[in-house]
Amino acid sequence: MLNQGDRGIGRAVPTRPRARSDAAYLRVGAAVVLYAISAACWIGYELSESGAVSGSFFKALYDPRTEVTPWAQTASDWALIAAALVFGGLALARRQVARGALMLLAVLLIGLSLRELVGLALSPEYRQVLENIGYGRLLVAFRVAGLVVGVAALVEMARAGRRSAPRHLSLVPLGAAGAPGFGPPRLPGSRVRPRSAVAGSCFLAIGAVLLGWLVHALAQDNGYLVPGHPDAGVPGFFRDAFDASYATTIPNSYYTLAFALAPVLIGIALFRGAPAARGAGLALSAITLYVDARTSYGYFAQDRFDLYFDSTLSTLSVLSTFLTTLLALAALAVLVPAREE
């Protein structure tokens, strides 16, 4: 029993969501995991239909020089599938850290699904292409299911955050190491925790780097922004980001825009003390690390690595990849041991 005179007033500290939120975590976790497994199976089916060697796909997981797109989608898709499996599993284990990550993945999934459905709505030619392939209707159903899963996950996790409260309690004395202290709960934005400030700064820096490269690309004349449309320009880039029928079903433009904006938004959320920001930051850090590590392997695997430093632009490109890798590692290092708020 605590001696309040010697050790202070005990306070309950949450380690898991409470009972009313448990069902939401289980439902969303199961739905996300099942959808991720379905997406992985879809990639496997596409590879088998294309006749691609399975070894090529496994090599492409770490070597960007091995081309398996469009059959196996992109490295960003693989990273999202892995993140969905990991954080969906954490949701099944009723860990609060899964909440922010699943909200981030839900937003990205909603965007991907809407991009496909917008293409179907705007282009009769695109609808005809899907009708002519054997699995066209199945693809549409898969995207509709993705939209449903994404919206449901976003709504459920948002509601779970509003009603989160201690389920498994432990008494922590006031003044003890890591104790939250006695008094009303901290409101978002009332005080920035050091770990949140460091991680938020890292994400804002990552976002600045990626947005800088995007603005540079959009400012170039005849920039090759959209596959098949080298002169698409700014309007073409944004249309391709939100319309699958414009150039290609591969969402390169969408991912370029999404992964440039996401670090900025998560960085702001961390500075504001948003409870879901930690989980979203962990998921984005892991995705960024994978994509950057794969890109870096492509640099080092070249016979003439020094060729990347022949021009200022290529040098900045390599250094930017290394910088965002280090920033993502730093954010991951401070977010992993942080306590869920």
mmCIF file of C-alpha atoms in Angstrom, residues 109-249:
data_model
loop_
_atom_site.group_PDB
_atom_site.id
_atom_site.type_symbol
_atom_site.label_atom_id
_atom_site.label_comp_id
_atom_site.label_asym_id
_atom_site.label_seq_id
_atom_site.Cartn_x
_atom_site.Cartn_y
_atom_site.Cartn_z
ATOM 1 C CA LEU A 109 -5.961 3.523 -48.248
ATOM 2 C CA ILE A 110 -8.949 5.831 -48.710
ATOM 3 C CA GLY A 111 -6.907 7.975 -51.087
ATOM 4 C CA LEU A 112 -5.759 4.972 -53.120
ATOM 5 C CA SER A 113 -9.286 3.594 -53.399
ATOM 6 C CA LEU A 114 -10.778 6.944 -54.372
ATOM 7 C CA ARG A 115 -8.074 7.390 -57.020
ATOM 8 C CA GLU A 116 -9.181 4.160 -58.670
ATOM 9 C CA LEU A 117 -12.889 4.972 -58.398
ATOM 10 C CA VAL A 118 -12.372 8.501 -59.761
ATOM 11 C CA GLY A 119 -10.625 7.003 -62.792
ATOM 12 C CA LEU A 120 -13.551 4.656 -63.354
ATOM 13 C CA ALA A 121 -16.054 7.482 -63.042
ATOM 14 C CA LEU A 122 -14.258 9.893 -65.388
ATOM 15 C CA SER A 123 -12.979 7.608 -68.140
ATOM 16 C CA PRO A 124 -15.147 5.282 -70.276
ATOM 17 C CA GLU A 125 -11.936 3.991 -71.864
ATOM 18 C CA TYR A 126 -10.584 2.979 -68.477
ATOM 19 C CA ARG A 127 -13.819 1.194 -67.629
ATOM 20 C CA GLN A 128 -13.575 -0.664 -70.936
ATOM 21 C CA VAL A 129 -10.008 -1.742 -70.163
ATOM 22 C CA LEU A 130 -11.098 -3.212 -66.844
ATOM 23 C CA GLU A 131 -14.029 -4.975 -68.480
ATOM 24 C CA ASN A 132 -11.720 -6.562 -71.034
ATOM 25 C CA ILE A 133 -9.405 -8.130 -68.453
ATOM 26 C CA GLY A 134 -10.552 -11.182 -66.596
ATOM 27 C CA TYR A 135 -10.233 -9.775 -63.096
ATOM 28 C CA GLY A 136 -11.419 -6.221 -63.772
ATOM 29 C CA ARG A 137 -14.575 -6.501 -61.678
ATOM 30 C CA LEU A 138 -12.632 -8.164 -58.900
ATOM 31 C CA LEU A 139 -10.189 -5.246 -58.919
ATOM 32 C CA VAL A 140 -13.051 -2.764 -58.608
ATOM 33 C CA ALA A 141 -14.552 -4.787 -55.751
ATOM 34 C CA PHE A 142 -11.152 -4.848 -54.057
ATOM 35 C CA ARG A 143 -10.876 -1.048 -54.263
ATOM 36 C CA VAL A 144 -14.423 -0.595 -52.956
ATOM 37 C CA ALA A 145 -13.593 -2.924 -50.071
ATOM 38 C CA GLY A 146 -10.471 -0.863 -49.423
ATOM 39 C CA LEU A 147 -12.570 2.297 -49.238
ATOM 40 C CA VAL A 148 -14.969 0.645 -46.779
ATOM 41 C CA VAL A 149 -12.130 -0.707 -44.623
ATOM 42 C CA GLY A 150 -10.330 2.648 -44.674
ATOM 43 C CA VAL A 151 -13.379 4.691 -43.687
ATOM 44 C CA ALA A 152 -14.406 2.189 -41.015
ATOM 45 C CA ALA A 153 -10.885 2.078 -39.546
ATOM 46 C CA LEU A 154 -10.608 5.878 -39.488
ATOM 47 C CA VAL A 155 -13.996 6.331 -37.802
ATOM 48 C CA GLU A 156 -13.515 3.514 -35.300
ATOM 49 C CA MET A 157 -10.042 4.619 -34.260
ATOM 50 C CA ALA A 158 -11.142 8.253 -33.953
ATOM 51 C CA ARG A 159 -14.024 7.208 -31.689
ATOM 52 C CA ALA A 160 -11.763 4.880 -29.705
ATOM 53 C CA GLY A 161 -9.469 7.816 -28.965
ATOM 54 C CA ARG A 162 -12.316 9.890 -27.558
ATOM 55 C CA ARG A 163 -13.372 7.168 -25.153
ATOM 56 C CA SER A 164 -9.933 5.783 -24.232
ATOM 57 C CA ALA A 165 -9.433 5.347 -20.526
ATOM 58 C CA PRO A 166 -7.531 2.947 -18.255
ATOM 59 C CA ARG A 167 -8.482 -0.686 -18.375
ATOM 60 C CA HIS A 168 -5.469 -2.240 -16.669
ATOM 61 C CA LEU A 169 -4.376 0.165 -13.944
ATOM 62 C CA SER A 170 -1.244 0.587 -11.954
ATOM 63 C CA LEU A 171 -0.679 3.090 -9.185
ATOM 64 C CA VAL A 172 2.272 5.380 -9.746
ATOM 65 C CA PRO A 173 3.245 7.717 -6.923
ATOM 66 C CA LEU A 174 3.503 11.419 -7.515
ATOM 67 C CA GLY A 175 7.114 12.419 -8.026
ATOM 68 C CA ALA A 176 8.268 8.949 -9.066
ATOM 69 C CA ALA A 177 10.287 8.595 -12.268
ATOM 70 C CA GLY A 178 7.950 8.746 -15.253
ATOM 71 C CA ALA A 179 4.906 9.514 -13.095
ATOM 72 C CA PRO A 180 2.374 11.756 -14.810
ATOM 73 C CA GLY A 181 1.597 13.548 -11.567
ATOM 74 C CA PHE A 182 -1.695 14.531 -9.991
ATOM 75 C CA GLY A 183 -4.205 16.836 -11.586
ATOM 76 C CA PRO A 184 -6.343 17.189 -14.691
ATOM 77 C CA PRO A 185 -5.286 15.400 -17.891
ATOM 78 C CA ARG A 186 -2.948 17.286 -20.187
ATOM 79 C CA LEU A 187 -4.749 18.862 -23.118
ATOM 80 C CA PRO A 188 -3.276 18.671 -26.620
ATOM 81 C CA GLY A 189 -1.032 21.647 -27.209
ATOM 82 C CA SER A 190 -0.723 22.601 -23.528
ATOM 83 C CA ARG A 191 2.861 21.388 -23.244
ATOM 84 C CA VAL A 192 5.235 19.803 -25.715
ATOM 85 C CA ARG A 193 7.075 16.780 -24.385
ATOM 86 C CA PRO A 194 10.778 16.683 -25.301
ATOM 87 C CA ARG A 195 10.449 13.403 -27.194
ATOM 88 C CA SER A 196 7.484 14.718 -29.163
ATOM 89 C CA ALA A 197 9.398 17.901 -29.984
ATOM 90 C CA VAL A 198 12.416 15.975 -31.258
ATOM 91 C CA ALA A 199 10.316 13.575 -33.326
ATOM 92 C CA GLY A 200 8.143 16.413 -34.620
ATOM 93 C CA SER A 201 11.224 18.353 -35.709
ATOM 94 C CA CYS A 202 12.526 15.277 -37.543
ATOM 95 C CA PHE A 203 9.264 14.836 -39.438
ATOM 96 C CA LEU A 204 9.019 18.508 -40.322
ATOM 97 C CA ALA A 205 12.571 18.330 -41.705
ATOM 98 C CA ILE A 206 11.723 15.213 -43.734
ATOM 99 C CA GLY A 207 8.635 16.924 -45.099
ATOM 100 C CA ALA A 208 10.642 20.026 -46.011
ATOM 101 C CA VAL A 209 13.156 17.925 -47.965
ATOM 102 C CA LEU A 210 10.493 15.967 -49.853
ATOM 103 C CA LEU A 211 8.337 19.018 -50.558
ATOM 104 C CA GLY A 212 11.439 20.853 -51.769
ATOM 105 C CA TRP A 213 12.170 18.125 -54.307
ATOM 106 C CA LEU A 214 8.531 18.041 -55.393
ATOM 107 C CA VAL A 215 8.412 21.805 -55.927
ATOM 108 C CA HIS A 216 11.698 21.601 -57.851
ATOM 109 C CA ALA A 217 10.326 18.881 -60.103
ATOM 110 C CA LEU A 218 7.090 20.746 -60.727
ATOM 111 C CA ALA A 219 9.000 23.919 -61.595
ATOM 112 C CA GLN A 220 11.002 22.267 -64.379
ATOM 113 C CA ASP A 221 10.045 22.687 -68.015
ATOM 114 C CA ASN A 222 9.181 19.365 -69.664
ATOM 115 C CA GLY A 223 9.790 17.557 -66.415
ATOM 116 C CA TYR A 224 9.128 13.822 -66.525
ATOM 117 C CA LEU A 225 6.601 13.777 -63.701
ATOM 118 C CA VAL A 226 4.045 11.313 -65.021
ATOM 119 C CA PRO A 227 4.923 8.067 -66.857
ATOM 120 C CA GLY A 228 3.726 8.322 -70.444
ATOM 121 C CA HIS A 229 3.099 12.061 -70.137
ATOM 122 C CA PRO A 230 6.494 13.807 -70.048
ATOM 123 C CA ASP A 231 4.882 17.209 -70.626
ATOM 124 C CA ALA A 232 2.033 16.775 -68.163
ATOM 125 C CA GLY A 233 3.112 19.728 -66.049
ATOM 126 C CA VAL A 234 1.630 20.638 -62.704
ATOM 127 C CA PRO A 235 -2.035 19.983 -63.658
ATOM 128 C CA GLY A 236 -1.135 16.588 -65.085
ATOM 129 C CA PHE A 237 0.810 15.608 -61.979
ATOM 130 C CA PHE A 238 -2.083 16.394 -59.655
ATOM 131 C CA ARG A 239 -4.585 14.722 -61.945
ATOM 132 C CA ASP A 240 -2.476 11.571 -62.054
ATOM 133 C CA ALA A 241 -2.247 11.678 -58.255
ATOM 134 C CA PHE A 242 -6.047 11.448 -57.951
ATOM 135 C CA ASP A 243 -7.158 9.830 -61.220
ATOM 136 C CA ALA A 244 -5.975 6.314 -62.077
ATOM 137 C CA SER A 245 -7.171 6.641 -65.681
ATOM 138 C CA TYR A 246 -4.956 9.589 -66.590
ATOM 139 C CA ALA A 247 -1.655 7.815 -67.218
ATOM 140 C CA THR A 248 -1.176 4.608 -65.253
ATOM 141 C CA THR A 249 -2.797 2.634 -62.479
#
